[in-house]
């Protein structure tokens, strides 16, 4: 019905943030089906991933770029039902997953075709919705920015999270020695089953001491951190000389102490990034890399997105509450 036709008069269900604050502020509404730019495709969404940036946006702590939809949701799986004039990479009816510039919590979303991927063989539509935001975040930070190599060691904080479960699998698949932290023994066991050589319950042990023991005092080559705050100084104690610390979230706070003298002596580096504000060109490059290096592993099911639970679109507030509670292993999804 939508192919090659205007969507201005048609409405869709979507989840909007009626005001900044708690999960109760997520409400089902009716919105116009988005019109397409020349290089965009329109996706009839089947599943949408739920991620921490969605929570930050709901709280008012993650400003939406001017060009983005105010509807939350950064990744989806679904079927292409319409295309912009110059969009030529996919066919109407093709099943894809996509990185969204917002708008994923809805029945339809318009996405740059360069940010779309055919769903890997042997991966379900449900699982595919948990790939784009998470796998692209890990790939761009751990392998491009962090330059993780075979036989190097990595410490992954939040090993049971969507990012953590993805990072463990990818780092292991590409030949790294993986260590992780998590907040319970159950989560630590899950991280080890996914490929972590060891996982430390940060509520019971000092992870700096455990990393030193596990590495015979040398530390790790790379750390993927989503805590920041006072973890920064603790992380630097876990790094080898020439080690790299990558920060991708600030759940522990926006600032922390650093001993710059030790940083210089050990020749360590600190960097970080967020995915959403990056250019369309940069995101497209990450998508091409993921298709080349990671899709074959997904098709062989040597790794996969870990899905904790699927909620109906109308229960988006419950999905946010579950994510904030933090008892999960893997990701939460919305079924549209």
XYZ file of C-alpha atoms in Angstrom:
336
model
C 0.000 0.000 0.000
C 2.813 2.419 0.825
C 5.180 1.697 -2.078
C 5.752 4.805 -4.197
C 2.956 6.693 -2.437
C 2.810 9.615 -0.056
C 2.441 8.729 3.618
C 1.295 12.175 4.793
C -2.341 11.181 5.313
C -1.550 7.875 7.021
C -1.038 7.439 10.743
C 0.907 4.874 12.738
C 1.197 3.848 16.366
C 4.317 5.037 18.145
C 5.686 5.536 21.646
C 6.355 9.138 22.588
C 7.972 10.736 25.626
C 5.115 12.915 26.891
C 7.476 14.650 29.353
C 10.944 13.990 30.691
C 11.157 11.709 33.709
C 10.350 8.116 34.621
C 9.168 5.173 32.492
C 5.533 6.102 33.106
C 6.059 9.013 30.702
C 6.236 6.667 27.713
C 2.820 6.724 26.055
C 1.298 5.206 22.915
C 0.299 7.887 20.416
C -0.601 8.315 16.741
C 1.902 9.942 14.426
C 2.091 10.460 10.658
C 4.031 7.756 8.855
C 7.339 9.481 8.023
C 7.963 10.831 4.543
C 11.162 9.734 2.841
C 14.282 11.579 1.825
C 15.793 10.534 -1.498
C 18.232 8.007 0.009
C 15.897 6.549 2.627
C 13.800 3.422 2.893
C 10.600 3.022 4.883
C 10.622 0.023 7.191
C 7.490 -1.640 8.573
C 8.940 -2.434 11.961
C 8.533 -5.863 13.525
C 10.908 -5.523 16.489
C 12.791 -2.621 18.042
C 15.766 -2.780 20.394
C 15.666 -1.089 23.791
C 18.934 0.587 24.763
C 20.261 2.804 27.546
C 20.385 5.892 25.307
C 16.593 5.535 25.081
C 16.432 5.837 28.867
C 18.708 8.868 28.850
C 16.535 10.475 26.176
C 13.408 9.768 28.239
C 15.042 11.391 31.263
C 16.023 14.467 29.269
C 19.746 13.692 29.489
C 20.368 12.750 25.842
C 19.495 15.645 23.517
C 17.929 14.542 20.238
C 19.824 15.834 17.186
C 17.796 18.419 15.214
C 17.582 16.052 12.246
C 16.289 13.105 14.311
C 12.840 11.932 15.331
C 11.821 12.652 18.922
C 10.424 9.112 19.092
C 12.968 6.867 20.892
C 14.472 3.751 19.356
C 17.834 3.360 17.645
C 17.593 -0.082 16.021
C 14.905 -2.157 14.358
C 14.185 -5.188 12.244
C 11.413 -5.257 9.681
C 10.386 -5.213 6.035
C 10.987 -2.486 3.450
C 7.645 -1.145 2.207
C 8.715 2.021 0.368
C 11.858 3.679 -0.995
C 13.094 7.189 -1.687
C 13.811 8.248 -5.255
C 17.536 7.427 -5.182
C 17.409 4.447 -2.798
C 18.540 1.417 -4.794
C 20.346 -1.029 -2.484
C 17.267 -2.948 -1.311
C 13.998 -4.169 -2.784
C 10.448 -3.631 -1.582
C 9.572 -6.609 0.622
C 13.174 -7.276 1.695
C 13.768 -8.177 5.336
C 16.405 -6.004 6.989
C 17.718 -4.688 10.269
C 18.777 -1.081 10.582
C 20.470 1.561 12.686
C 17.942 4.356 13.197
C 18.456 8.056 13.842
C 15.600 7.729 16.328
C 12.022 6.659 15.663
C 12.379 2.919 16.275
C 9.526 2.665 18.798
C 6.928 2.886 16.038
C 5.151 0.883 13.365
C 7.138 2.542 10.568
C 10.529 4.256 10.486
C 12.485 6.004 7.737
C 16.167 5.044 7.627
C 19.160 5.965 5.471
C 19.620 2.926 3.207
C 23.353 2.943 3.964
C 22.505 2.153 7.580
C 20.511 -0.970 6.698
C 21.652 -4.592 6.547
C 20.083 -7.731 5.183
C 19.259 -10.073 8.042
C 21.941 -12.767 8.355
C 20.966 -16.320 7.476
C 19.972 -18.351 10.541
C 19.189 -15.182 12.524
C 15.514 -14.580 13.329
C 13.736 -11.277 12.790
C 13.509 -10.993 16.577
C 17.233 -11.518 17.114
C 18.106 -9.169 14.259
C 16.559 -6.202 16.066
C 19.225 -6.600 18.753
C 22.128 -6.282 16.317
C 22.547 -2.786 14.804
C 23.034 -0.353 17.691
C 24.844 -2.822 19.927
C 27.095 -4.545 17.410
C 27.996 -1.269 15.676
C 28.828 0.352 19.022
C 31.111 -2.535 19.972
C 32.702 -2.827 16.541
C 33.420 0.887 16.149
C 34.887 1.209 19.640
C 36.661 -2.080 20.331
C 37.996 -2.882 16.869
C 38.250 0.473 15.059
C 38.922 2.995 17.817
C 40.501 0.491 20.232
C 42.339 -1.564 17.588
C 41.928 -4.846 19.482
C 44.141 -7.534 17.954
C 44.340 -11.306 18.160
C 45.966 -12.560 21.379
C 45.521 -9.201 23.116
C 43.538 -9.037 26.350
C 40.417 -6.999 27.041
C 38.406 -6.183 30.162
C 34.708 -5.582 29.480
C 32.671 -3.908 32.194
C 28.974 -4.743 32.367
C 29.595 -8.145 30.866
C 25.945 -9.237 31.122
C 24.501 -6.160 29.409
C 23.541 -5.963 25.759
C 26.846 -4.273 24.980
C 28.760 -6.615 27.281
C 27.364 -9.870 25.887
C 28.085 -8.611 22.372
C 31.608 -7.428 23.180
C 32.521 -10.705 24.889
C 31.420 -12.750 21.899
C 33.097 -10.521 19.315
C 36.380 -10.194 21.194
C 36.497 -13.960 21.741
C 35.652 -14.663 18.086
C 38.540 -12.503 16.916
C 41.058 -14.203 19.167
C 41.302 -11.940 22.213
C 41.591 -13.067 25.835
C 38.445 -11.754 27.496
C 37.853 -10.683 31.087
C 34.622 -9.133 32.333
C 32.875 -7.699 35.359
C 29.227 -8.142 36.350
C 27.034 -7.516 39.375
C 26.128 -11.064 40.398
C 27.492 -14.580 40.300
C 24.684 -15.544 37.909
C 25.712 -12.805 35.487
C 29.366 -13.773 35.802
C 28.501 -17.355 34.904
C 26.589 -16.125 31.830
C 29.583 -14.013 30.759
C 31.901 -17.002 31.042
C 29.533 -19.170 29.003
C 29.701 -16.543 26.249
C 33.482 -16.648 26.145
C 34.980 -14.673 29.027
C 38.063 -16.380 30.451
C 37.095 -14.942 33.847
C 34.351 -12.660 35.150
C 34.545 -10.789 38.447
C 31.556 -9.883 40.615
C 32.359 -6.220 41.291
C 30.021 -6.220 44.303
C 32.142 -8.846 46.070
C 35.730 -8.396 44.847
C 38.090 -5.625 43.809
C 38.353 -6.014 40.049
C 41.739 -4.243 39.877
C 43.256 -6.836 42.195
C 41.594 -9.705 40.332
C 42.846 -8.481 36.952
C 46.372 -8.187 38.298
C 46.196 -11.752 39.633
C 44.713 -13.117 36.416
C 47.362 -11.437 34.240
C 50.356 -12.096 36.520
C 50.563 -8.409 37.303
C 50.780 -7.152 33.748
C 47.211 -5.923 33.215
C 45.144 -5.924 30.016
C 45.649 -4.243 26.658
C 42.195 -2.730 26.332
C 39.232 -1.850 28.553
C 35.676 -1.184 27.357
C 33.984 0.894 30.045
C 30.427 2.179 30.341
C 30.778 3.422 33.923
C 33.367 6.244 33.881
C 33.340 8.339 37.091
C 35.646 6.819 39.700
C 36.148 3.764 37.475
C 38.570 5.755 35.294
C 41.404 5.773 37.818
C 40.682 2.149 38.752
C 40.711 1.161 35.080
C 44.113 2.728 34.509
C 45.500 0.461 37.247
C 44.270 -2.523 35.206
C 45.961 -1.476 31.966
C 49.307 -2.598 30.633
C 51.860 -0.086 29.472
C 50.556 1.351 26.182
C 47.069 0.145 27.191
C 43.901 1.755 25.868
C 40.796 2.745 27.820
C 37.595 3.317 25.832
C 34.611 4.975 27.528
C 31.207 4.578 25.880
C 28.849 5.624 28.697
C 28.974 7.506 31.983
C 26.711 5.544 34.309
C 29.096 6.280 37.183
C 29.342 10.021 36.556
C 30.760 12.596 34.167
C 34.077 13.189 35.943
C 36.788 11.292 37.816
C 40.319 11.626 39.155
C 43.355 10.738 37.058
C 47.005 10.528 38.081
C 48.501 12.053 34.939
C 52.061 11.198 35.973
C 51.231 7.481 35.981
C 49.324 7.883 32.733
C 52.423 9.346 31.065
C 54.865 6.853 32.563
C 52.694 3.954 31.369
C 51.983 5.588 27.989
C 48.283 4.833 28.369
C 45.524 6.434 26.328
C 41.901 7.294 27.075
C 39.296 7.791 24.395
C 35.593 7.342 23.894
C 32.679 7.866 21.564
C 28.932 7.822 21.129
C 27.368 6.501 17.935
C 24.279 8.616 17.331
C 25.930 12.050 16.778
C 28.399 10.683 14.219
C 27.972 11.472 10.537
C 25.934 9.356 8.143
C 29.183 8.623 6.298
C 30.900 7.303 9.445
C 27.931 5.107 10.343
C 27.786 3.750 6.787
C 31.457 2.812 7.044
C 30.809 0.907 10.277
C 27.865 -0.870 8.628
C 30.083 -2.007 5.729
C 32.686 -3.295 8.180
C 30.080 -5.200 10.154
C 28.711 -6.798 6.988
C 32.200 -7.856 5.907
C 33.652 -9.153 9.157
C 30.762 -10.041 11.476
C 27.925 -11.218 9.222
C 29.701 -14.508 8.355
C 30.004 -15.299 12.078
C 26.327 -14.516 12.670
C 25.282 -16.681 9.723
C 27.251 -19.589 11.192
C 25.765 -18.752 14.620
C 29.246 -18.604 16.063
C 27.842 -15.598 17.882
C 24.359 -14.114 18.243
C 22.471 -11.323 19.977
C 21.426 -12.386 23.464
C 17.755 -11.529 24.059
C 16.443 -11.480 27.620
C 12.780 -10.646 26.965
C 10.394 -9.206 24.369
C 7.692 -6.693 25.374
C 4.744 -5.492 23.310
C 5.002 -1.902 22.051
C 2.317 -0.816 24.517
C 4.527 -2.099 27.355
C 7.545 0.076 26.504
C 7.501 1.520 30.031
C 7.877 -2.009 31.453
C 10.857 -2.644 29.175
C 12.512 0.531 30.462
C 11.837 -0.467 34.068
C 13.376 -3.888 33.428
C 16.457 -2.360 31.835
C 16.880 0.070 34.727
C 16.492 -2.731 37.279
C 19.569 -4.392 35.819
C 18.851 -8.061 36.519
C 19.020 -9.077 32.872
C 21.519 -10.884 30.662
C 21.477 -9.473 27.140
C 18.866 -7.214 25.592
C 15.216 -6.236 25.785
C 13.120 -5.778 22.645
C 9.762 -4.320 21.727
C 7.432 -6.265 19.431
C 5.622 -3.806 17.215
